[in-house]
XYZ file of C-alpha atoms in Angstrom:
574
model
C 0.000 0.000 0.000
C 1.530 2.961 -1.270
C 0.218 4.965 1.532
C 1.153 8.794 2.167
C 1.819 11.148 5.098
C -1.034 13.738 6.178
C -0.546 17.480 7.209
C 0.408 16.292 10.803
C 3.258 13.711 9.692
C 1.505 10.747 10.340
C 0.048 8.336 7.195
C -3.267 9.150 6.579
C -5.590 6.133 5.084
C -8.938 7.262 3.956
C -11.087 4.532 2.971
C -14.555 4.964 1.164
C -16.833 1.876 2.030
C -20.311 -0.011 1.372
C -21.743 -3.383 1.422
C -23.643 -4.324 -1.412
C -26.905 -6.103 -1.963
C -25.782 -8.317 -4.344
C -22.714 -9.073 -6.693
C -23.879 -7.426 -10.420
C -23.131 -4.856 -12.661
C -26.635 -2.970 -11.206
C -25.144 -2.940 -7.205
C -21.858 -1.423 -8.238
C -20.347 0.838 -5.121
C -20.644 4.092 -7.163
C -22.195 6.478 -4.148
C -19.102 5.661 -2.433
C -16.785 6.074 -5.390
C -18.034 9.428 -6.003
C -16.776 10.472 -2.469
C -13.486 8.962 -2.919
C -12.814 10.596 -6.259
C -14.002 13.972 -4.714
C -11.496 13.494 -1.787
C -9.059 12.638 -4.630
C -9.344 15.471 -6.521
C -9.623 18.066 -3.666
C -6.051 19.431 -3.944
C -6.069 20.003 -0.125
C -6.228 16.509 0.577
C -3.342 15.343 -1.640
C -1.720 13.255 1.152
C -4.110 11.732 2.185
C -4.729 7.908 0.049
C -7.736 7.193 -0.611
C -9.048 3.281 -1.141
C -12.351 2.139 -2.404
C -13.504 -1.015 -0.296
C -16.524 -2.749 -0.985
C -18.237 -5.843 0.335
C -21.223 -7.600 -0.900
C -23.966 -10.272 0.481
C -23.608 -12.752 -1.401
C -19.125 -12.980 -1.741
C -17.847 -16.252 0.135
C -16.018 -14.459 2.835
C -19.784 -12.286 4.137
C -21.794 -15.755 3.660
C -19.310 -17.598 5.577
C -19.428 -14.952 8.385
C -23.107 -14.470 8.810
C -23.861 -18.046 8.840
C -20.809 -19.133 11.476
C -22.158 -16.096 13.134
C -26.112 -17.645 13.664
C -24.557 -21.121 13.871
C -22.853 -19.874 17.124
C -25.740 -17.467 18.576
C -24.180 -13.724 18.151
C -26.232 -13.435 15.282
C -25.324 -12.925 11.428
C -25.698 -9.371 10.933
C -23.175 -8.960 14.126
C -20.639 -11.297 12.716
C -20.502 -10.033 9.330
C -19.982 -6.586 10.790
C -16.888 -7.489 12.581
C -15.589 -9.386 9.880
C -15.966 -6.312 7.875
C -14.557 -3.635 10.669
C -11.224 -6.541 11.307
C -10.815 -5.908 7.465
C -11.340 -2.547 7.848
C -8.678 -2.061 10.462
C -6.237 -4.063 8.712
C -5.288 -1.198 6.242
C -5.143 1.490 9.237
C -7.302 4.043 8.281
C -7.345 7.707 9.718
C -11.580 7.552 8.477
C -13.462 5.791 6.949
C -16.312 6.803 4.543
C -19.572 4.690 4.806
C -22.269 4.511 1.877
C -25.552 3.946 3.092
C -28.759 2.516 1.935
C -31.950 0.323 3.121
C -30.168 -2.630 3.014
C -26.948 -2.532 4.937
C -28.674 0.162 7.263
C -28.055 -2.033 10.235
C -24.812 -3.595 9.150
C -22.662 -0.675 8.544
C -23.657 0.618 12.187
C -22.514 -2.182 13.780
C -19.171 -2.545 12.027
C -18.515 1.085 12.505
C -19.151 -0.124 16.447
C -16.791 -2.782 15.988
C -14.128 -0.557 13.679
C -13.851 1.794 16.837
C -13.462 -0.962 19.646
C -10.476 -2.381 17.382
C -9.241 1.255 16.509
C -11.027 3.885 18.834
C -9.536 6.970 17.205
C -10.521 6.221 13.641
C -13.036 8.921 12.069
C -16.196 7.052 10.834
C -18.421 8.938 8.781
C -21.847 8.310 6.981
C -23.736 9.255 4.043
C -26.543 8.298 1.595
C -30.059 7.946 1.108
C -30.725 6.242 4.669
C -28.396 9.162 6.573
C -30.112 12.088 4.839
C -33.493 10.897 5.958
C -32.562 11.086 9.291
C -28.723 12.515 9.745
C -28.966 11.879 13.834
C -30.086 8.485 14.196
C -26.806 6.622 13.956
C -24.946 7.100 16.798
C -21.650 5.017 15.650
C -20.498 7.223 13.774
C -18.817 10.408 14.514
C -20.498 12.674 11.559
C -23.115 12.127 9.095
C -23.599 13.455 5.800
C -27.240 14.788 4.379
C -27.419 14.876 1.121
C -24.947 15.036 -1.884
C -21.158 14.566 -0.351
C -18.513 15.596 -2.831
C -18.407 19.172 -1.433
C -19.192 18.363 2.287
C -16.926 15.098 2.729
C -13.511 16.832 1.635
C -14.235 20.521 3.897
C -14.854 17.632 6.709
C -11.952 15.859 6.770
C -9.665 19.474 6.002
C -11.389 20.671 8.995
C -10.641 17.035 11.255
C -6.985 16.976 10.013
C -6.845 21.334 11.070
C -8.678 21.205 14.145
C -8.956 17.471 15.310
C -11.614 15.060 15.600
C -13.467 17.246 18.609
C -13.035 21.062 16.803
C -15.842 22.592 16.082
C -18.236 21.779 12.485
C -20.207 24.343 10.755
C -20.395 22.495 7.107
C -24.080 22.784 5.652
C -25.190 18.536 5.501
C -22.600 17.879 8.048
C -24.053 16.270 11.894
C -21.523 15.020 14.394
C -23.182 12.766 17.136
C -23.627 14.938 19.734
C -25.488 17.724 17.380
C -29.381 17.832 17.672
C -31.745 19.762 15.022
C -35.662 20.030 15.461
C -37.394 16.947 13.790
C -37.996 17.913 9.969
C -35.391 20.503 9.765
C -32.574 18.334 8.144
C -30.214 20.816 6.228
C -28.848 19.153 2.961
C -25.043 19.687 2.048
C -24.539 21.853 -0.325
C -24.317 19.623 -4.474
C -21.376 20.132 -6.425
C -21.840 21.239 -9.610
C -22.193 18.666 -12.402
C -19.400 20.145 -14.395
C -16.994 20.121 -11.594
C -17.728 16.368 -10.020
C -15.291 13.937 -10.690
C -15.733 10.922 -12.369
C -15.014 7.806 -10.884
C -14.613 5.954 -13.740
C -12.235 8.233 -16.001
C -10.143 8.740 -12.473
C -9.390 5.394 -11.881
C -11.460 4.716 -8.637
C -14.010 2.386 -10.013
C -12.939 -0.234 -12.611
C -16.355 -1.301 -14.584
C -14.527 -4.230 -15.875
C -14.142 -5.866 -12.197
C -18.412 -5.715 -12.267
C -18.826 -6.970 -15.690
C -21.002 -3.580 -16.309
C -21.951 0.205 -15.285
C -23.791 2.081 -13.451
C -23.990 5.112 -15.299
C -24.911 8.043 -13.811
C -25.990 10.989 -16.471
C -27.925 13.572 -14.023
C -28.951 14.188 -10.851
C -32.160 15.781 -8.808
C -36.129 14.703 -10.247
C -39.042 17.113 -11.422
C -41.711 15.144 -10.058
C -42.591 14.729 -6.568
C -43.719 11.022 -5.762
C -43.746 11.064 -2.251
C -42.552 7.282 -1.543
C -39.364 8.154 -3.099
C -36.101 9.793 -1.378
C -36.150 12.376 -4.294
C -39.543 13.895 -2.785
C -38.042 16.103 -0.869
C -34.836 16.506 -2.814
C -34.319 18.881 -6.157
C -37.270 19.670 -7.968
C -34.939 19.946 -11.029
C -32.560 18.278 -13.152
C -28.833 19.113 -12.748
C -26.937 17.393 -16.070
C -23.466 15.833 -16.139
C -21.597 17.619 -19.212
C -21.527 15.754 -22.580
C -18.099 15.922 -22.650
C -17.968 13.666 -19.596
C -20.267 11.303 -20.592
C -18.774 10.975 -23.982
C -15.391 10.413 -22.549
C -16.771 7.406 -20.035
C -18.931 5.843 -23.157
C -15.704 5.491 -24.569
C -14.494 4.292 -21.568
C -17.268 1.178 -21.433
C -16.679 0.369 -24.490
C -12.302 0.140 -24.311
C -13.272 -2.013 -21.182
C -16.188 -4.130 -23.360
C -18.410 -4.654 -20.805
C -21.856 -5.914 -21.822
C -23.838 -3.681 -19.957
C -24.802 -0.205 -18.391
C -27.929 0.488 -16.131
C -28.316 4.222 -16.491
C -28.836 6.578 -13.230
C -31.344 8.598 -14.654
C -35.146 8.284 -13.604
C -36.703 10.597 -15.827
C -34.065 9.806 -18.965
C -36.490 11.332 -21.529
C -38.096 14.452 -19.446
C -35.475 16.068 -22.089
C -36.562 14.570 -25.584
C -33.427 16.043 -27.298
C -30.669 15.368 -25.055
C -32.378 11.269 -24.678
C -32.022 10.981 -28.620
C -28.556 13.306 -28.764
C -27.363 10.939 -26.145
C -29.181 7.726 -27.944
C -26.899 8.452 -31.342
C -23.880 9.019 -28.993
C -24.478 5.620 -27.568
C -25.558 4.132 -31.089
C -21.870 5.685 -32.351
C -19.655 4.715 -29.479
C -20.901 1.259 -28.057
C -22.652 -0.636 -30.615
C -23.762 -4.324 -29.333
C -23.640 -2.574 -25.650
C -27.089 -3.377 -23.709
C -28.286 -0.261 -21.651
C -30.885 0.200 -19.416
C -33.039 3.013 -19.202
C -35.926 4.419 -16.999
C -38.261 7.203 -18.707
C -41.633 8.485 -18.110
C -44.092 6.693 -20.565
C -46.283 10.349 -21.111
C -42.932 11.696 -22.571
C -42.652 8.774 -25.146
C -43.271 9.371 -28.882
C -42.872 7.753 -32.298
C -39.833 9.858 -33.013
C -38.068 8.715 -29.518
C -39.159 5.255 -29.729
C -37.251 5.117 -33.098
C -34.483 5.911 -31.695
C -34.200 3.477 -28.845
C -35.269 0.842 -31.414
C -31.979 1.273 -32.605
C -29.868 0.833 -29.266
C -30.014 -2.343 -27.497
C -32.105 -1.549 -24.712
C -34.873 -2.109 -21.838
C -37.222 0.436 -20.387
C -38.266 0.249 -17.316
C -41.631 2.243 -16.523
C -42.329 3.247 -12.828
C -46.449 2.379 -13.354
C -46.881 1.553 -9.878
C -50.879 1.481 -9.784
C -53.384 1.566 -13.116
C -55.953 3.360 -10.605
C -55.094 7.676 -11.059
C -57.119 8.773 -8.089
C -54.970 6.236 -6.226
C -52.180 7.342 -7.406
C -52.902 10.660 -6.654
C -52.398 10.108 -3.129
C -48.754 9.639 -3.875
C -48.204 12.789 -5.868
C -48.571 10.760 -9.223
C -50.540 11.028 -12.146
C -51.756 8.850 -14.908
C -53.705 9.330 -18.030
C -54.229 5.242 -18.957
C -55.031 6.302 -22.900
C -52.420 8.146 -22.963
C -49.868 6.042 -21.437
C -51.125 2.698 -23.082
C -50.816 4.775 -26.534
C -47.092 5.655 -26.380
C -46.292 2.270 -25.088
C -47.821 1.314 -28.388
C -45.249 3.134 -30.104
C -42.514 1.298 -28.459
C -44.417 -2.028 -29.453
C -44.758 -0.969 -33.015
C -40.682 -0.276 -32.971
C -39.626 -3.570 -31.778
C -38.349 -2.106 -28.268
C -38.039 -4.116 -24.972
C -39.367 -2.538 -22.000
C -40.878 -3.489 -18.306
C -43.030 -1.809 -15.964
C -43.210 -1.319 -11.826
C -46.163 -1.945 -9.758
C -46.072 -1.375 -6.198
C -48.843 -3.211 -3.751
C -49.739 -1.412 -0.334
C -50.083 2.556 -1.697
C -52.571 4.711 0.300
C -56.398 3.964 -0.438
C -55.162 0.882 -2.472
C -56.489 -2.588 -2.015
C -55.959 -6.360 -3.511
C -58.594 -5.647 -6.026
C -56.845 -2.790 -6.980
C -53.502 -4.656 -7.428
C -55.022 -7.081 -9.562
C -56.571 -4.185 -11.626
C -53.112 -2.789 -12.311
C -51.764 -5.922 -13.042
C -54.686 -6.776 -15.978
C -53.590 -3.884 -17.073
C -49.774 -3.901 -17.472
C -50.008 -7.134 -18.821
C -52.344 -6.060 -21.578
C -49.828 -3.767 -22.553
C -46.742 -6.664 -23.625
C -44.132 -5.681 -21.315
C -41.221 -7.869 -21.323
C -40.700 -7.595 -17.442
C -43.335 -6.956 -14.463
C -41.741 -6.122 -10.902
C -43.835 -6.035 -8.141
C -42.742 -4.814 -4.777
C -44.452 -3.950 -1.356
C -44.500 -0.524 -0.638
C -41.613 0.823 1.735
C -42.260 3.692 3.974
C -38.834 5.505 3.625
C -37.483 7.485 6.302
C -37.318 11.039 5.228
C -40.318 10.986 2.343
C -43.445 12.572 2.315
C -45.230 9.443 2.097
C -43.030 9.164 5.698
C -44.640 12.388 6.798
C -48.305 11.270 5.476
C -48.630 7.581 6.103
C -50.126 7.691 9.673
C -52.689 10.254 7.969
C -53.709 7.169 5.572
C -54.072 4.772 9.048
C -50.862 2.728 7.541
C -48.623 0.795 9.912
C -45.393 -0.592 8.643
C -42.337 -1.866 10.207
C -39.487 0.852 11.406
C -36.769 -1.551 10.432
C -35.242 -1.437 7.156
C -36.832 -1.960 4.576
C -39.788 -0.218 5.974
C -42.515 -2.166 4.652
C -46.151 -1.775 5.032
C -47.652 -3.773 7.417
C -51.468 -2.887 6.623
C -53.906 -0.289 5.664
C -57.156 0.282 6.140
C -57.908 -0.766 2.625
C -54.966 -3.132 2.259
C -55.093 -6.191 5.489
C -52.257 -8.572 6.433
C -54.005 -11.107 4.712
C -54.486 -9.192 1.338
C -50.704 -8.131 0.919
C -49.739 -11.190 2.158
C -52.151 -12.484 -0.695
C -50.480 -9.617 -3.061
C -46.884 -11.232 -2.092
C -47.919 -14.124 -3.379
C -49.543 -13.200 -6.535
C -46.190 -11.147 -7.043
C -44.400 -14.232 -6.953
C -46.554 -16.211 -9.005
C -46.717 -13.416 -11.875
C -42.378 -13.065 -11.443
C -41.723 -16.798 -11.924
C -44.753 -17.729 -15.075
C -44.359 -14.117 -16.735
C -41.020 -12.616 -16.436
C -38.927 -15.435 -15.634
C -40.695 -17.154 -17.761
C -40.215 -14.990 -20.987
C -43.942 -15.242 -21.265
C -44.408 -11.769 -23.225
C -44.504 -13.317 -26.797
C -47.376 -15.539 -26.250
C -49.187 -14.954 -22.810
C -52.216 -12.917 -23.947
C -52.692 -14.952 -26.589
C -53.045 -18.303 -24.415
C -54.538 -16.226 -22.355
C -57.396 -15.215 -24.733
C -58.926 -18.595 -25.255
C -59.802 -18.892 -21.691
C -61.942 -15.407 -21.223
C -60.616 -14.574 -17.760
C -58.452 -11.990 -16.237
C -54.641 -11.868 -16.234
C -54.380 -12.082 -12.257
C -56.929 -14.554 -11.930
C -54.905 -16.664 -13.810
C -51.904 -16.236 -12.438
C -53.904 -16.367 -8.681
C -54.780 -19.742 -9.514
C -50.932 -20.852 -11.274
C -49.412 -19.224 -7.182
C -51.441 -22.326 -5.944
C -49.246 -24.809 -7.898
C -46.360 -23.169 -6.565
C -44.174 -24.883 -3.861
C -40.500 -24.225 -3.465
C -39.080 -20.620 -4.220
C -36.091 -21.494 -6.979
C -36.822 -22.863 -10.394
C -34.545 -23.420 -13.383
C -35.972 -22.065 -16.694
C -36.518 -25.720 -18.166
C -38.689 -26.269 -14.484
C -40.501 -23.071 -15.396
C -41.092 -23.777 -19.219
C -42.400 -27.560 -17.868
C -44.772 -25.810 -15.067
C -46.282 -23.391 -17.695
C -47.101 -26.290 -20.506
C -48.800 -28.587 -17.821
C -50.790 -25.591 -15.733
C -52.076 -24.111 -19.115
C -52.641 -28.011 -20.758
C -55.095 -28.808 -17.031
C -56.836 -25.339 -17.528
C -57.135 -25.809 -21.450
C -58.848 -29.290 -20.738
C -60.808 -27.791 -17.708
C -62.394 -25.876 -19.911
C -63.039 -28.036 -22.979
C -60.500 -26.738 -25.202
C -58.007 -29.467 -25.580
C -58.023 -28.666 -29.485
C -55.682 -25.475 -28.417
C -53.546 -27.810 -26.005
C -50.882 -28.535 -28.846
C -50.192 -25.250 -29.982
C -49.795 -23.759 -26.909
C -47.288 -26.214 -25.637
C -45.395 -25.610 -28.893
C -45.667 -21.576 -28.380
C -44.043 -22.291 -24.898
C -41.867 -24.604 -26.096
C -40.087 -22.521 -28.798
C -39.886 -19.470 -26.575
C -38.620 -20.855 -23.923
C -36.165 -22.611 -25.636
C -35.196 -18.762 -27.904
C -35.365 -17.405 -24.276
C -32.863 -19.449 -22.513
C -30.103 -19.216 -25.658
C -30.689 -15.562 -25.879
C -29.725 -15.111 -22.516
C -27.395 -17.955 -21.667
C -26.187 -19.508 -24.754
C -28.030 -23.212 -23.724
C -29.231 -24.946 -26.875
C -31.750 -27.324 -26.770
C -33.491 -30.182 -29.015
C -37.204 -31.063 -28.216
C -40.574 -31.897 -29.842
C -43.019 -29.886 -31.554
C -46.919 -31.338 -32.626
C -45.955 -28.597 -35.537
C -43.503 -27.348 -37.958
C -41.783 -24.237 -35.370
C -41.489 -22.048 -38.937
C -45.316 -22.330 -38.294
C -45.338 -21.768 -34.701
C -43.213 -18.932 -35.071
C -45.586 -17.405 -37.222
C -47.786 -14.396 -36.823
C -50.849 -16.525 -37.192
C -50.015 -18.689 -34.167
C -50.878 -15.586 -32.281
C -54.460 -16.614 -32.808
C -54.695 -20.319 -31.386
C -58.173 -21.031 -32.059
C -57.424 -20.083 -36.206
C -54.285 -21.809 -35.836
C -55.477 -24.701 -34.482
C -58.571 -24.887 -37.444
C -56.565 -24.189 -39.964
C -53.064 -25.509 -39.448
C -51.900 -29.077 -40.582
C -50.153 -30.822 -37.892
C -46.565 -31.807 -38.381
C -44.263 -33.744 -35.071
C -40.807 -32.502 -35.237
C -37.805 -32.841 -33.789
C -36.391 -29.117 -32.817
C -32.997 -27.735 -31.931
C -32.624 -24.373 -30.652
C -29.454 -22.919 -31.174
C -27.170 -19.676 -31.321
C -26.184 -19.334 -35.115
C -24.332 -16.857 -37.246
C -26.678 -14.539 -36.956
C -28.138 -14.834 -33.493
C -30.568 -17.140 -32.177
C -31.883 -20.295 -34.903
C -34.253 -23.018 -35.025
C -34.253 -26.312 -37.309
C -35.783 -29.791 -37.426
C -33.467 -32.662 -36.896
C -34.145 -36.322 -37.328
């Protein structure tokens, strides 16, 4: 360690810290690569070297831990946390700089706990989502952070290294552990401005390579005001990272050639000419690059929708609820023509895209929920995620809930526990119809053909997929399990209802795409058998089963599915 000497002789270690929820490209440690480049490039703070450390839930070494640790009663959490802080101490830091969020809330207390038993004069300071909601309810750590850092972290640590760990703080964002503030009257750190924040990626600090992919951050702040998320009380406007920048780290990506960049950007397309300037740039610089996006579906039009059809992308739409007057409650708003006719343009252009529902919103119910999802499903999106609603710390929905009558749980993550519309028993219902519609329709690559097996049968979306949650037993299922489960729950409700004439094609139609499905994404071929030629499955008129069936000659085949020249291929075999 090529470690440097401070303004008071002695080394000085800063290290910039997080645990993550899981290891991907989309839970990369970029909040607290941010504040390490900012230290970095602060040139009062040149001594001082500055290490990115990051841990995640699922690596061998945090597994081990938090399983020896409930094998031998001190609990997980606690033993994971002191495997971190012995880590930790190893490199001898002067501070260290902890990132955050919902879920390693309660973990990153405790280690800074066990951090300071192990070295008692180390600096341990907090930031994040979870520490601006409430900057004075950790009490491990000498100072937390509200708000954005890059400013507030570097004046901190000049004014610890000047004036000691005791002198006296008057940052704006900045709370030491003694400091007390009137509830509600959090003061946020002053942001840096985009064109003078660092980049972590064309500094050095975060590698994308090491996460197979990007989190790529093009602009801070939100215009809208939906007040279960941590932007509702944030910036009411849009602060943009220079084009200049972002060029420079596109090219970046691409040098590396990783396969993928989630984009840190909620409302991508509330700007319609920077999305497609930046769309071209992307289109230019990393062909064959998948990104993910998330836009507003009111802002979407036949010109934009063009132009992601020619990037390799997903959309993800925040829905949340079909029902406006229930979304109103949560500072939302929907106009369901409207929103179903621009996701028509992105149909009729051949792009991917997904949509969020959320169960447990004020004044919502079960019924409700199952509205919203008849409704996203109608509209072909390739992904549905469903989540419970989370009372964040620090929201409006925080500051409103109790209004509603909801009770949810104070512990990370905060979710609802019941409503007066919305019982125990009908989100624990909901959780289960969530799980039923993740596993047959998105894990299932069930866009290409659900509505139309669906059709035959004259019911709604969620009552079908109510009564498939019944089948369900274990929690983990292969994709050859799931393709299997959806041929024999659709073949019993075909023949349940008298229309075993449609039971062939359908299995086929599952067959095929689950088979294009799994070698799209993995690679897998596959061989299998068909009651009819797959050029004729594959064909538009197999979207209508009960024509198909009537009109189409049967023909058994023997099918591989396989990745070709050109992509993904079918052919018969003998």
């Amino acid at each position: 360690m090529n470690e440097k000497s401070g303004k008071t002789g002695e080394s000085l270690t800063i290290i910039c810290t997080t645990v993550l929820v899981e290891t991907s490209p989309q839970a990369m440690p970029l909040g607290a690569a941010c504040i390490a480049s900012a230290i970095k490039a602060n040139p009062n703070l040149k001594t001082f070297y500055v290490e990115l450390v990051d841990f995640s839930r699922e690596e061998d070494s945090f597994v081990r831990a938090f399983s020896e640790g409930e094998r031998g009663g001190e609990g997980g959490e606690t033993a994971a946390a002191l495997m971190i802080a012995e880590k930790l101490s190893k490199k001898k830091p002067f501070a260290v700089c902890f990132s955050v969020y919902v879920w390693n809330h309660t973990i990153l207390d405790k280690a800074a706990f066990e951090l300071k038993k192990i070295i008692p004069n180390v600096v341990c300071i907090a930031g994040g989502p979870e520490v601006t909601a409430n900057p004075q309810n950790f009490k491990n750590f000498d100072y937390t952070v509200a708000g954005q850092g890059e400013i507030a972290v570097p004046a901190l640590l000049e004014r610890i290294v000047e004036s000691g760990k005791n002198g006296k703080v008057e940052i704006p964002g900045i709370y030491c552990s003694s400091s007390k503030c009137a509830p509600g009257t959090v003061t946020r750190a002053v942001p840096c401005s985009p064109e003078l924040t660092p980049s972590p990626y064309l500094d050095g600090t975060l590698d994308p390579a090491k996460y197979g992919g990007a989190l790529w951050e093009l602009a801070r702040g939100c215009p809208f005001k939906c007040s279960y998320c941590y932007e509702s009380k944030g910036e009411k406007k849009i602060a943009y990272f220079p084009m200049e920048r972002l060029e420079k780290e596109i090219e970046l990506f691409a040098k590396k050639k990783i396969a993928q960049v989630f984009v840190l950007d909620p409302t991508y397309n509330a700007s319609k000419e920077r999305a497609i300037k930046m769309l071209k740039t992307i289109q230019k610089k990393a062909p064959g690059m998948f990104f993910y996006f998330e836009a507003r579906a009111e802002f979407i039009d036949r010109e934009l929708a063009s132009a992601f059809s020619r990037v390799p992308c997903c959309i993800q739409f925040g829905l949340q609820s079909s029902n406006p007057d229930v979304l109103k409650k949560v500072h939302r708003t929907l106009d369901k023509k409207l929103f179903a006719r621009n996701i028509g343009f992105l149909n009729e252009a051949g792009v991917t895209f997904g949509f969020d529902l959320i169960y447990g919103l004020p004044t919502d119910n079960l019924q409700g929920f199952k509205n919203s999802i008849d409704f996203a499903l109608s509209l072909y999106p390739n992904n549905l995620e469903l989540f419970c609603l989370s009372v964040l710390p620090g929201t409006n929905l925080h500051d409103d809930a109790a209004g509603y009558g909801m009770v949810w749980d104070e512990k990370p993550p905060y979710h609802v526990v019941r409503t007066p519309e919305f019982s125990e028993s009908d989100l624990a219902k909901a959780e289960r119809l969530s799980r039923a519609t993740n596993i047959f329709y998105t894990q299932g690559r069930a866009v290409p053909w659900f509505n139309a097996v669906l059709h035959p049968l004259k019911e709604k979306a969620s009552d079908f997929l109510w009564e498939f949650s019944e089948t369900l037993g274990r929690f983990d299922f292969s994709s050859e399990e799931i393709t299997e489960m959806q041929k024999s729950f659709v073949r019993r409700k075909y023949r349940n209802a008298h229309l075993d004439k449609l039971v062939p094609i359908a299995e086929d139609l599952i067959s095929m795409h689950g088979a294009l499905g799994r070698c799209t994404f993995d690679g897998s071929e596959s061989t299998f058998t068909t009651s009819y030629h797959p050029d004729d499955v594959m064909s538009e008129y197999a979207m209508d089963l009960q024509f198909f069936a009537k009109n189409a000659g049967k023909q058994k085949c023997r099918v591989r599915v396989f990745e070709g020249k050109n992509g993904v291929d079918w052919k018969t075999v003998r």
